[in-house]
Coordinates of C-alpha atoms in Angstrom, one line a residue:
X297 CA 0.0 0.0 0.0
X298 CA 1.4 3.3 -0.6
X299 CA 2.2 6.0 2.2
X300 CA 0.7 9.0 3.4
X301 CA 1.2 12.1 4.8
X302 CA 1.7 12.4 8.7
X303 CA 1.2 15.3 11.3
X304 CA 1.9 15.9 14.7
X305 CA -0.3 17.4 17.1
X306 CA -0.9 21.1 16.9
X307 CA -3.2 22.0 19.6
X308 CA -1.7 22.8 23.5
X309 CA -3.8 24.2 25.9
X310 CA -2.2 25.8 29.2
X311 CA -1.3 24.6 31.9
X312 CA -1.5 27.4 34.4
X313 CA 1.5 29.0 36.1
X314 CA 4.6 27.0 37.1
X315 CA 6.4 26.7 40.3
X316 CA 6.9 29.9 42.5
X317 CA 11.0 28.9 42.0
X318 CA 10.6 29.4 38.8
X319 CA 8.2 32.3 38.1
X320 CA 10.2 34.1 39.8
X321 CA 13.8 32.9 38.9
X322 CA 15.8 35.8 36.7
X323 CA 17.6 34.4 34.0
X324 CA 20.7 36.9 33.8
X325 CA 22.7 35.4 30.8
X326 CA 21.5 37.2 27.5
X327 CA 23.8 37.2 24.6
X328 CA 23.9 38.4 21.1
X329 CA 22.5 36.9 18.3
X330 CA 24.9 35.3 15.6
X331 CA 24.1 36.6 12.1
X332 CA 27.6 35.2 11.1
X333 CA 29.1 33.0 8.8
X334 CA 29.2 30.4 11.6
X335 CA 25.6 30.0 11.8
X336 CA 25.0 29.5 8.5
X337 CA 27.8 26.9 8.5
X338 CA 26.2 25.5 11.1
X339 CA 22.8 25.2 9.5
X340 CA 24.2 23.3 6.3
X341 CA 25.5 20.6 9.0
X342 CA 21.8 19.4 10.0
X343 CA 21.7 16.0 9.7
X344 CA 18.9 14.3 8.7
X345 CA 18.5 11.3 11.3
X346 CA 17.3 11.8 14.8
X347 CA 18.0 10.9 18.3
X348 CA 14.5 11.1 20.2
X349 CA 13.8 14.5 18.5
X350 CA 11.9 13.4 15.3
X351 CA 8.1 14.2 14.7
X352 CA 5.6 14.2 11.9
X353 CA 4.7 17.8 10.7
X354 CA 0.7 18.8 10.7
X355 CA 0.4 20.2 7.2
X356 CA -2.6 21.0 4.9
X357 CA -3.4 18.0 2.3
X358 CA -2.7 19.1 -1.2
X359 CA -6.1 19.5 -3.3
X360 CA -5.0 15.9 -4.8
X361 CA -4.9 14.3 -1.4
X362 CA -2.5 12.3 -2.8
X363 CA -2.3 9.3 -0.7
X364 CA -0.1 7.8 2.1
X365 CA 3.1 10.4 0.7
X366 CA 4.9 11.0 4.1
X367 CA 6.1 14.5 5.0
X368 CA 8.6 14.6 8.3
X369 CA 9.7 17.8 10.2
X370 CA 11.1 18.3 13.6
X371 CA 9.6 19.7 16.2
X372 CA 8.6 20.0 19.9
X373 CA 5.2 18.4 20.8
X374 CA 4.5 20.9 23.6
X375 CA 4.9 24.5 23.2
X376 CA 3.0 26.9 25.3
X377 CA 1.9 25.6 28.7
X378 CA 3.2 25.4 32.3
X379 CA 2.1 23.4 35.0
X380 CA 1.2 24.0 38.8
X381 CA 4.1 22.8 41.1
X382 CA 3.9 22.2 44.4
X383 CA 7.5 21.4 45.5
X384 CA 10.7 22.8 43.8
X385 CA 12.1 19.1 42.3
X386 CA 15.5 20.2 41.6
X387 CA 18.9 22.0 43.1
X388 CA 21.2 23.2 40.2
X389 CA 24.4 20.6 40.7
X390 CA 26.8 22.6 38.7
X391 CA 27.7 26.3 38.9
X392 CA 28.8 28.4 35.3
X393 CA 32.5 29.2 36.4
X394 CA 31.3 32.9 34.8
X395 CA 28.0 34.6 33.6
X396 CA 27.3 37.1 31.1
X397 CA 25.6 40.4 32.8
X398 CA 24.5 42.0 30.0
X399 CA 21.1 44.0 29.8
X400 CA 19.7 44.7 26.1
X401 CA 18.7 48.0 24.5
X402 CA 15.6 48.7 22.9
X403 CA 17.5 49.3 19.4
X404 CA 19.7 45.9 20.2
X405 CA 22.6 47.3 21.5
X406 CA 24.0 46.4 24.7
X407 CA 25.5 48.4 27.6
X408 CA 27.9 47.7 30.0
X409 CA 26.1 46.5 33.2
X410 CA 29.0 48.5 35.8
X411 CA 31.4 50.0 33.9
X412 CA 33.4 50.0 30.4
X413 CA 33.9 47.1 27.9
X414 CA 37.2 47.2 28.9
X415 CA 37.0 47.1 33.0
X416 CA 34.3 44.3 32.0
X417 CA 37.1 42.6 30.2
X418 CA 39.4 42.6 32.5
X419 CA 37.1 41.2 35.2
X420 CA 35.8 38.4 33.3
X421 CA 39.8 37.5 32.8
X422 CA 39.9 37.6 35.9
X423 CA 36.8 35.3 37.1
X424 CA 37.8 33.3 34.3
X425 CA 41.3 32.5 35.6
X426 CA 40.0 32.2 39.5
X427 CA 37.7 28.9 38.6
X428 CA 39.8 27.5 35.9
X429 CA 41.8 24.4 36.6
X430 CA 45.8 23.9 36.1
X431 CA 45.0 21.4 33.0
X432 CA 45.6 22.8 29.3
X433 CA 41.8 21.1 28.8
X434 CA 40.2 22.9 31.3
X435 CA 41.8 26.6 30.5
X436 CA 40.6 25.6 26.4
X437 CA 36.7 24.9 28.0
X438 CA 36.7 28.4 29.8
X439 CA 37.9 30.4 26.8
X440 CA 35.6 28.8 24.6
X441 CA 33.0 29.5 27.6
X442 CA 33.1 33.1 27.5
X443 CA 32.1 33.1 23.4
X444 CA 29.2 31.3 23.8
X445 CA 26.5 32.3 21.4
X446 CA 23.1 31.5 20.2
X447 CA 21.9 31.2 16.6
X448 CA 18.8 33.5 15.1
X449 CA 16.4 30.8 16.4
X450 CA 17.7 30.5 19.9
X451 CA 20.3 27.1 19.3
X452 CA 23.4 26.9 20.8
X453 CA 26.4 27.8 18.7
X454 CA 28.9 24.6 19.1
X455 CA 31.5 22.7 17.5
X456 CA 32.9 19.0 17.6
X457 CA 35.1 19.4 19.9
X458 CA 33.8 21.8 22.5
X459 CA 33.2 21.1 26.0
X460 CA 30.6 21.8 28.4
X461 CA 30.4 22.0 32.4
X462 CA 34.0 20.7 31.6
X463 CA 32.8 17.3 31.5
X464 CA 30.9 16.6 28.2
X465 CA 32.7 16.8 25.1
X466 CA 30.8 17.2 22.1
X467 CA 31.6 14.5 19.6
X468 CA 28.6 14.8 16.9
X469 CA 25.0 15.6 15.9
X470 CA 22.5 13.6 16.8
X471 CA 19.4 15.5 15.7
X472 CA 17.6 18.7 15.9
X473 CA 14.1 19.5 16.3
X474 CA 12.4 23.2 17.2
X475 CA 13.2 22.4 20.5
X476 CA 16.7 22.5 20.0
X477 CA 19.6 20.0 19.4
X478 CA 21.0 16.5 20.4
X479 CA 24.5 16.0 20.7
X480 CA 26.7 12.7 21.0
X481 CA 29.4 13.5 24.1
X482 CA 31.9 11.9 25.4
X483 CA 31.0 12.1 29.5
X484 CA 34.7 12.5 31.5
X485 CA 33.2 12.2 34.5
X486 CA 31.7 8.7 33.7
X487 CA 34.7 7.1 32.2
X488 CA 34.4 8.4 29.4
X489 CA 30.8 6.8 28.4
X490 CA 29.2 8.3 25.1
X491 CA 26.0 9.7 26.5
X492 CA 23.1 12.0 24.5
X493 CA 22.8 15.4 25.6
X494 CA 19.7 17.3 24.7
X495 CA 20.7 20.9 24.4
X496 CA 17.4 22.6 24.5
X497 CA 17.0 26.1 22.9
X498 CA 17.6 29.6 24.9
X499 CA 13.7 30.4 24.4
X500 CA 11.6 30.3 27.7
X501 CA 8.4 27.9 26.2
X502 CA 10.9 25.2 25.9
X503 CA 13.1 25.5 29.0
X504 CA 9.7 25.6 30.6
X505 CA 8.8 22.1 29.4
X506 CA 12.5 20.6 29.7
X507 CA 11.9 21.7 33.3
X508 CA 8.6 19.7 33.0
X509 CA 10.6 16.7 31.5
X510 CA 13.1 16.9 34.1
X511 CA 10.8 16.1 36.6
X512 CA 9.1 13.3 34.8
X513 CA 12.7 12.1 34.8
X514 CA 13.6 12.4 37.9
X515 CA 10.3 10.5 39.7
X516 CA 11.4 7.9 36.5
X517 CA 14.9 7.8 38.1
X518 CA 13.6 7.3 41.8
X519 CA 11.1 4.9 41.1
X520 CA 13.3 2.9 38.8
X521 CA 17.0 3.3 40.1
X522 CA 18.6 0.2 38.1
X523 CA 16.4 1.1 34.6
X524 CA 14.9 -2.3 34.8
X525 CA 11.3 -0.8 33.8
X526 CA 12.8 0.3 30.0
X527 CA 12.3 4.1 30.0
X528 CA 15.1 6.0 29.3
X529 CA 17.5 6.9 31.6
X530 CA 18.3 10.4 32.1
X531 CA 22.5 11.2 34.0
X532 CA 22.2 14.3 34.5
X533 CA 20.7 17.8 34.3
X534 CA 22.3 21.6 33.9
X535 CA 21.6 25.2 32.6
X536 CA 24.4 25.8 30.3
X537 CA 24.0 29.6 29.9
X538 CA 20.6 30.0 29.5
X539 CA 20.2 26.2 27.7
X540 CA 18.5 23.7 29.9
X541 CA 20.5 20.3 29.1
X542 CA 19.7 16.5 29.5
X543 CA 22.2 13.9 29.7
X544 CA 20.7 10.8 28.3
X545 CA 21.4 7.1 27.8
X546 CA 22.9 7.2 23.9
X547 CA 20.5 5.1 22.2
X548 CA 19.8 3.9 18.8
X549 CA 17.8 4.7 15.8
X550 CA 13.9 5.2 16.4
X551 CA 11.6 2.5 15.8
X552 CA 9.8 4.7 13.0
X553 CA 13.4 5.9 11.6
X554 CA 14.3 2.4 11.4
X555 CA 11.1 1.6 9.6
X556 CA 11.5 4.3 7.1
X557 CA 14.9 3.9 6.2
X558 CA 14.1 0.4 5.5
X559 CA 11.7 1.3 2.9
X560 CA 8.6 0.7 5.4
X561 CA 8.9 -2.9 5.2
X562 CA 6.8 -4.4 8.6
X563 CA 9.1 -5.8 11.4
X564 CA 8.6 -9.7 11.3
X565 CA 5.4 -10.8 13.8
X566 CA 8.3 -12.4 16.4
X567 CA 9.8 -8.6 16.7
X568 CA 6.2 -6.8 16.9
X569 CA 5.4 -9.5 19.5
X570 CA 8.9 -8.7 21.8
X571 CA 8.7 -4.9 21.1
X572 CA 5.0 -4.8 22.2
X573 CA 5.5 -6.5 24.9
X574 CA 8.1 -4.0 26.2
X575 CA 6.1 -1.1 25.2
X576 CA 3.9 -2.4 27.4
X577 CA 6.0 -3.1 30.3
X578 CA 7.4 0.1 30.6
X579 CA 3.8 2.2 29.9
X580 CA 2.6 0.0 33.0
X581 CA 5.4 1.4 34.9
X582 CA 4.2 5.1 34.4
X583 CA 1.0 4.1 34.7
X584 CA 1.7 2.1 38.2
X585 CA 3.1 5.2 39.4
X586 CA 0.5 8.0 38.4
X587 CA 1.5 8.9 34.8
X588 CA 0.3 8.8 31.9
X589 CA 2.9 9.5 28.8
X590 CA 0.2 11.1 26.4
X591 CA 2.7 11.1 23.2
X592 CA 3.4 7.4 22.8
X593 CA 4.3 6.8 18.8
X594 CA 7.0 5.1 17.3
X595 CA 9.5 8.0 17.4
X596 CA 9.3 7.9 20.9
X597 CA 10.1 3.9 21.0
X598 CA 13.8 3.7 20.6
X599 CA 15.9 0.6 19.9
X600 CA 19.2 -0.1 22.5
X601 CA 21.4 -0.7 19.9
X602 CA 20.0 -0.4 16.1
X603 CA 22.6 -2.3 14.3
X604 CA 20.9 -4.7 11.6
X605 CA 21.6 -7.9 8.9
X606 CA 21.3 -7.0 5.5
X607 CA 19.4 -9.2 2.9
X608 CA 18.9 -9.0 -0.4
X609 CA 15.5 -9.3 -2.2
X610 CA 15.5 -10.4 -5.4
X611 CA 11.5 -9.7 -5.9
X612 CA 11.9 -6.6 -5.4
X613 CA 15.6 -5.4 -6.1
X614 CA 16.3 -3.7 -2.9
X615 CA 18.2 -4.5 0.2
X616 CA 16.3 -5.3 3.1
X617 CA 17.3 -4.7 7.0
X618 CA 16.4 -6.8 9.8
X619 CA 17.6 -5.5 13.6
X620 CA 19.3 -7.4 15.4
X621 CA 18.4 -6.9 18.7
X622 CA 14.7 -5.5 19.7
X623 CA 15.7 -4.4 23.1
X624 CA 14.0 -1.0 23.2
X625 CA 13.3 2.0 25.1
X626 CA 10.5 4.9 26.0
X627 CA 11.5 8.5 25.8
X628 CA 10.2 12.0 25.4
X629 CA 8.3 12.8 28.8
X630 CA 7.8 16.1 27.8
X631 CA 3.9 15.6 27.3
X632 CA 3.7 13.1 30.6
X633 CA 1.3 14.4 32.9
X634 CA 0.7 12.8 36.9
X635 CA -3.2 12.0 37.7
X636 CA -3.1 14.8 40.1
X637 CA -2.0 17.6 37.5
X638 CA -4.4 19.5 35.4
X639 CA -5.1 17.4 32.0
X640 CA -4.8 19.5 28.8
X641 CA -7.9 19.2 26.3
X642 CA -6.0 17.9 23.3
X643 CA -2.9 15.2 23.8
X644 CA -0.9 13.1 21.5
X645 CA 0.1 13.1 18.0
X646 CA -2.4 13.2 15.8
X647 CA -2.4 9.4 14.2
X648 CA -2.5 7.9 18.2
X649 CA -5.2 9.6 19.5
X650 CA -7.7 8.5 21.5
X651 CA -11.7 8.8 20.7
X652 CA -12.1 10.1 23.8
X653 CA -9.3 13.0 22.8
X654 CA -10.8 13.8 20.0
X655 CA -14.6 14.2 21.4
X656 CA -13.0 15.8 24.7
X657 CA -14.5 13.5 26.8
X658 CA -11.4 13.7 29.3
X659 CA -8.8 11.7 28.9
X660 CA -6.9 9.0 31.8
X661 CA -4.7 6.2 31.1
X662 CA -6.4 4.6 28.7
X663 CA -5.7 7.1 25.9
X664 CA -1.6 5.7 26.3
X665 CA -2.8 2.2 25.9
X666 CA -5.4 3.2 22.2
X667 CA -1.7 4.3 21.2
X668 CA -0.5 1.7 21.8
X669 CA -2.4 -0.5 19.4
X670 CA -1.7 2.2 16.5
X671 CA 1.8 1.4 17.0
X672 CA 1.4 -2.0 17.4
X673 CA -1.0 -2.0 14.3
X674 CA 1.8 0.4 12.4
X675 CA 4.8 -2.3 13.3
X676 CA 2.8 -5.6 11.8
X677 CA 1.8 -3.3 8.2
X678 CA 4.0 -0.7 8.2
X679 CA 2.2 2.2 7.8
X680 CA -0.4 4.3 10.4
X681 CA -3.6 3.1 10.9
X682 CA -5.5 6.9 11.0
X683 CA -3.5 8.4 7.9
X684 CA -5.5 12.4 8.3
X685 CA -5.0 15.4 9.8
X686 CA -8.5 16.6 10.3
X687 CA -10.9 15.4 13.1
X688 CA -14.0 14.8 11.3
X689 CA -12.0 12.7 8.8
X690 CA -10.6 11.0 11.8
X691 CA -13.7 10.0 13.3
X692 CA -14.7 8.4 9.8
X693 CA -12.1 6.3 9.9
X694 CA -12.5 4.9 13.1
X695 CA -15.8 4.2 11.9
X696 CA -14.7 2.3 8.5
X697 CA -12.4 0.6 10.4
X698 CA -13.5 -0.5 14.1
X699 CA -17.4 0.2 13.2
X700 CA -19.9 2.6 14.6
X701 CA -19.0 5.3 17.8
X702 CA -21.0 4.4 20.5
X703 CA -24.0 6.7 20.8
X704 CA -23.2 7.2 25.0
X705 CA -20.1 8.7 23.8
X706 CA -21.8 11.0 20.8
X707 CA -24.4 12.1 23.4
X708 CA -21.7 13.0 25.5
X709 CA -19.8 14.9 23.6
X710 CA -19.4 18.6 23.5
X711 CA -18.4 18.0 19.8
X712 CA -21.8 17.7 18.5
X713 CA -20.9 19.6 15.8
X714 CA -19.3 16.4 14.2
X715 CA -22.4 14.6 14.3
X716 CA -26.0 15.1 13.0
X717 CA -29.1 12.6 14.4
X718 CA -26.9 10.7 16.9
X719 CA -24.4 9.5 13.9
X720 CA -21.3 10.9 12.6
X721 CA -22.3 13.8 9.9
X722 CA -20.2 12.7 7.0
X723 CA -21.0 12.1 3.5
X724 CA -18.9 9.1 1.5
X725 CA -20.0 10.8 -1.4
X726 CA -17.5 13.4 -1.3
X727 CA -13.4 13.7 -1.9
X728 CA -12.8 13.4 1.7
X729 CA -15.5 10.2 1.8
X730 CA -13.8 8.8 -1.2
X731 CA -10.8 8.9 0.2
X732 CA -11.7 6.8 3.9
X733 CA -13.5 4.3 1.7
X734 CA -10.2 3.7 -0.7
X735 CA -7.7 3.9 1.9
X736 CA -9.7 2.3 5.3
X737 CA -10.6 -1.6 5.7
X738 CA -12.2 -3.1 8.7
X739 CA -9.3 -3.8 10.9
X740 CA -9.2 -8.0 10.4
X741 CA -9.2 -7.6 6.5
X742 CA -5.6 -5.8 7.4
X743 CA -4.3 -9.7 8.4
X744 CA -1.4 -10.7 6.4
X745 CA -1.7 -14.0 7.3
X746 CA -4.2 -17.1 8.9
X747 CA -1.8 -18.1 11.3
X748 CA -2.9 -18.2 15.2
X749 CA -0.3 -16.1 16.5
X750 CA -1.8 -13.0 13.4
X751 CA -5.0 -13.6 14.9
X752 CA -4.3 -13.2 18.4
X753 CA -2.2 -10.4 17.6
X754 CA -4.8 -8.5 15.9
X755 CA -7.0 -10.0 19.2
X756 CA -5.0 -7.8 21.0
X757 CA -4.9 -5.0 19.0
X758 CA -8.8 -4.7 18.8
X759 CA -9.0 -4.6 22.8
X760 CA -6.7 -1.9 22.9
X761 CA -8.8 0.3 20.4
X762 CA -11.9 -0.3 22.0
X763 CA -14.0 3.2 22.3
X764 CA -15.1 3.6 25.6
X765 CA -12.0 4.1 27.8
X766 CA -13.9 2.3 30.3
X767 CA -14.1 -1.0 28.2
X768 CA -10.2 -1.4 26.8
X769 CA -8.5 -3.4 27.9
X770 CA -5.2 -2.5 30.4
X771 CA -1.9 -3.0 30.3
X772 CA -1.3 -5.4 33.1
X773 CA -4.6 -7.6 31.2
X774 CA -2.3 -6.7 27.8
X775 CA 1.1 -8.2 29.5
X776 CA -1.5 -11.6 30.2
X777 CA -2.9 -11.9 26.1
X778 CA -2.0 -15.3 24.7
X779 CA -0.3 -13.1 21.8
X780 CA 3.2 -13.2 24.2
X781 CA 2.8 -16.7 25.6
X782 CA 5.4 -17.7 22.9
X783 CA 8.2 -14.9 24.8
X784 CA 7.3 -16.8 28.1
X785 CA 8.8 -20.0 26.7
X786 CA 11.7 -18.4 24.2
X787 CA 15.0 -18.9 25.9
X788 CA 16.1 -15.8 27.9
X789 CA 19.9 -15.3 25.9
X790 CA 18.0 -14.2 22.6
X791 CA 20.0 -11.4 21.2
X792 CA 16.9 -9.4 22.0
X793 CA 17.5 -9.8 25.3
X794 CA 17.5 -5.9 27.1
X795 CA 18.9 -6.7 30.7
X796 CA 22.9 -6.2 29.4
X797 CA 24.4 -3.3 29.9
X798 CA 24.3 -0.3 27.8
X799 CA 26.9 2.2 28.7
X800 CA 29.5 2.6 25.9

């Protein structure tokens, strides 16, 4: 089948006012904008894959709504919202061994904040020299410090090479999303482990939710101390001059990128079964302990270690990967919200969300485990199962496929605007209804084969896209379905296996 086009989420509502520490917190370090050469330079250097920082751009359907073509862009899911705090959750662990103290004109110019440029000179030579360390390496880290610059959209200025917190040295790029970067470092004070670090941009909407994340993180961290619950594993946490950075676990390809590089051939039904299960496993974790992860798609499903066998297919004339290991991990907790914290109107991405999402019904845990079985769904076929961007269109689908809305949920709704009679107002007659009937089945006719481990696999998948929240099933009932009895009897040294250790 051929691919369509996919969109992320667009719609954030707030949050309401964030911690008292940080309302009020002055962030002193303001520095010019780079309109150089260097930038520019810098630009040209985006690569293409991503670490955890890839997501599917919402974009108007050409007037051919040419089907299943996949657009991609990079961005952050959750822009303008804060959240009520009622504890500050972290102490800053290291200190800048010098800050900028610059204050900004009106015309852009900037003034002196005591005296001349040149007594400021001098005394930032001297501050520089006072935390510096003996070591050639550490003198290089505080020169390059006192340079530091942001691009025109707020993204650090850096080059292989450079150090930060002289302790992470920056050995490539990851990725890059609105949000900001993510670098491949070389962590000195670990042994020199690679790590990620998520450099997030100078811009206060996304240190806002990185401060969010970090919190998510953290409670991950407590809960979870030897990472045996498969969510990523954040080292560490610092400003870096107005950047709010996260020092990952370096992971591998997404479970999407995978997927597309490799031509968006389906992962065999033995890897959908293991990587389901594990999806499941840690999403049962954050649900066990008051969370719910709200953005759960396969960009946010990462694989340990990526490395794959190549075959060749002579049917088709294309090389084929297969992964060798489907030892994966959760990230992104920039959307994950605790039961006790107010619940935004609209959540998710738009191809894994939830009925109830969409009719703003109010949303719990259940909406993680309905994205669950579009991912699951996506894996086995290799492509989404709600391929639209608009909500009426949506609806339609879930209709064509899964069969009628139930009419508690249509009375229910505030949405009524969507429906006409106590059914969905929509007319196959048209473009739009053209295109649902072409490109939507009922879900069993998606099968690709009559064997009992398909069937119990779609089973699954139908009990996990059940309408009513209420009514589908959960994750502890998923972790039971007869579609994993085979991993209970595998041997435990598969090369799948995700207890080894990571750090490298």
């Amino acid at each position: 089948m051929p691919h369509s086009r996919r969109y992320r989420s667009s719609e954030r509502s707030s949050r309401g006012s964030y911690h008292e520490r940080y309302r009020s917190r002055k962030h002193k370090r303001r520095r010019t904008r780079s309109r150089s050469s260097s930038s520019e330079r810098d630009r040209r250097r985006r690569r293409e894959d991503s670490y955890h920082v890839r997501s599917r751009s919402y974009d108007d359907h050409s007037s051919d709504r040419r089907a299943y073509d996949r657009r991609y862009c990079d961005s952050y899911r959750r822009n303008d919202y804060s959240r009520e705090r009622g504890e500050a959750y972290y102490e800053t662990e290291y200190h800048h061994s010098y800050e900028y103290q610059r204050s900004r004109d009106h015309d852009g110019s900037y003034r002196s904040c005591k005296s001349s440029r040149r007594n400021k000179h001098r005394r930032r030579r001297r501050r520089s020299r006072s935390f510096s360390r003996s070591s050639s390496r550490s003198r290089q880290s505080s020169r390059r410090a006192k340079s530091v610059e942001d691009d025109d959209e707020g993204h650090l200025i850096y080059r292989v090479g450079d150090w930060l917190q002289e302790r992470y040295e920056i050995i490539s790029t990851l990725g890059e999303g609105t949000f900001g970067r993510v670098v491949q470092c070389v962590d000195h004070r670990r042994g020199g482990a690679r790590v990620a670090l998520k450099i997030i941009k100078n811009v206060e909407k996304y240190k806002e939710a990185a401060r969010l994340e970090i919190n998510v993180l953290e409670k991950i961290n407590e809960k979870d101390p030897e990472n045996k619950n498969l969510c990523v594993q954040m080292f560490d946490w610092f400003d870096y001059h107005g950047h709010m950075c996260i020092s990952f676990e370096l992971l591998g390809l997404s479970t999407f990128d995978f997927l597309k590089d490799n031509n968006y051939l389906p992962y065999p039904i033995h890897q959908v079964r293991h990587m389901a299960y594990q999806v499941c496993q840690a999403v049962k974790f954050l649900h066990d302990n008051k969370l719910t992860h709200t953005d759960l798609k396969p960009e946010n499903i990462l694989f340990v270690n990526s490395d794959y066998e190549l075959t060749y297919n002579l049917e088709k004339k294309r090389d084929e990967r297969s992964v060798k290991s489907t030892a994966i991990r959760v990230v992104d907790f920039g959307s994950a919200t605790f039961d006790h914290e107010h619940h935004s109107t609209i959540v998710s991405t738009r191809h894994y969300r939830a009925p109830e999402v969409l009719l703003e019904l109010g949303w719990t845990q259940p909406c993680d485990v309905w994205s669950i079985g579009c991912i699951v769904f996506e894996y086995y076929v290799g492509f989404t199962l709600f391929q639209t961007h608009d909500n009426r269109e949506h609806l339609a689908m879930m209709e064509r496929i899964l069969g009628p809305i139930p009419s508690r949920m249509i009375r229910k709704t505030r949405k009524q605007k969507y429906f006409y009679h106590g059914r969905l107002d929509w007319d196959e007659n048209t473009s739009a209804g053209r295109y649902v009937r072409e490109n939507c089945k009922p879900l069993r006719r998606y099968l690709t084969s009559e064997a009992e481990d398909h069937h119990h696999l779609f089973d699954l998948i139908e009990s996990m896209l059940e309408y009513e929240p209420s009514k589908r099933i959960t994750l502890a009932e998923a972790l039971k379905h007869p579609f994993f009895d085979m991993l209970k009897t595998e041997p435990s040294t598969k090369v799948w296996d995700s207890s080894r250790d990571i750090s490298r």
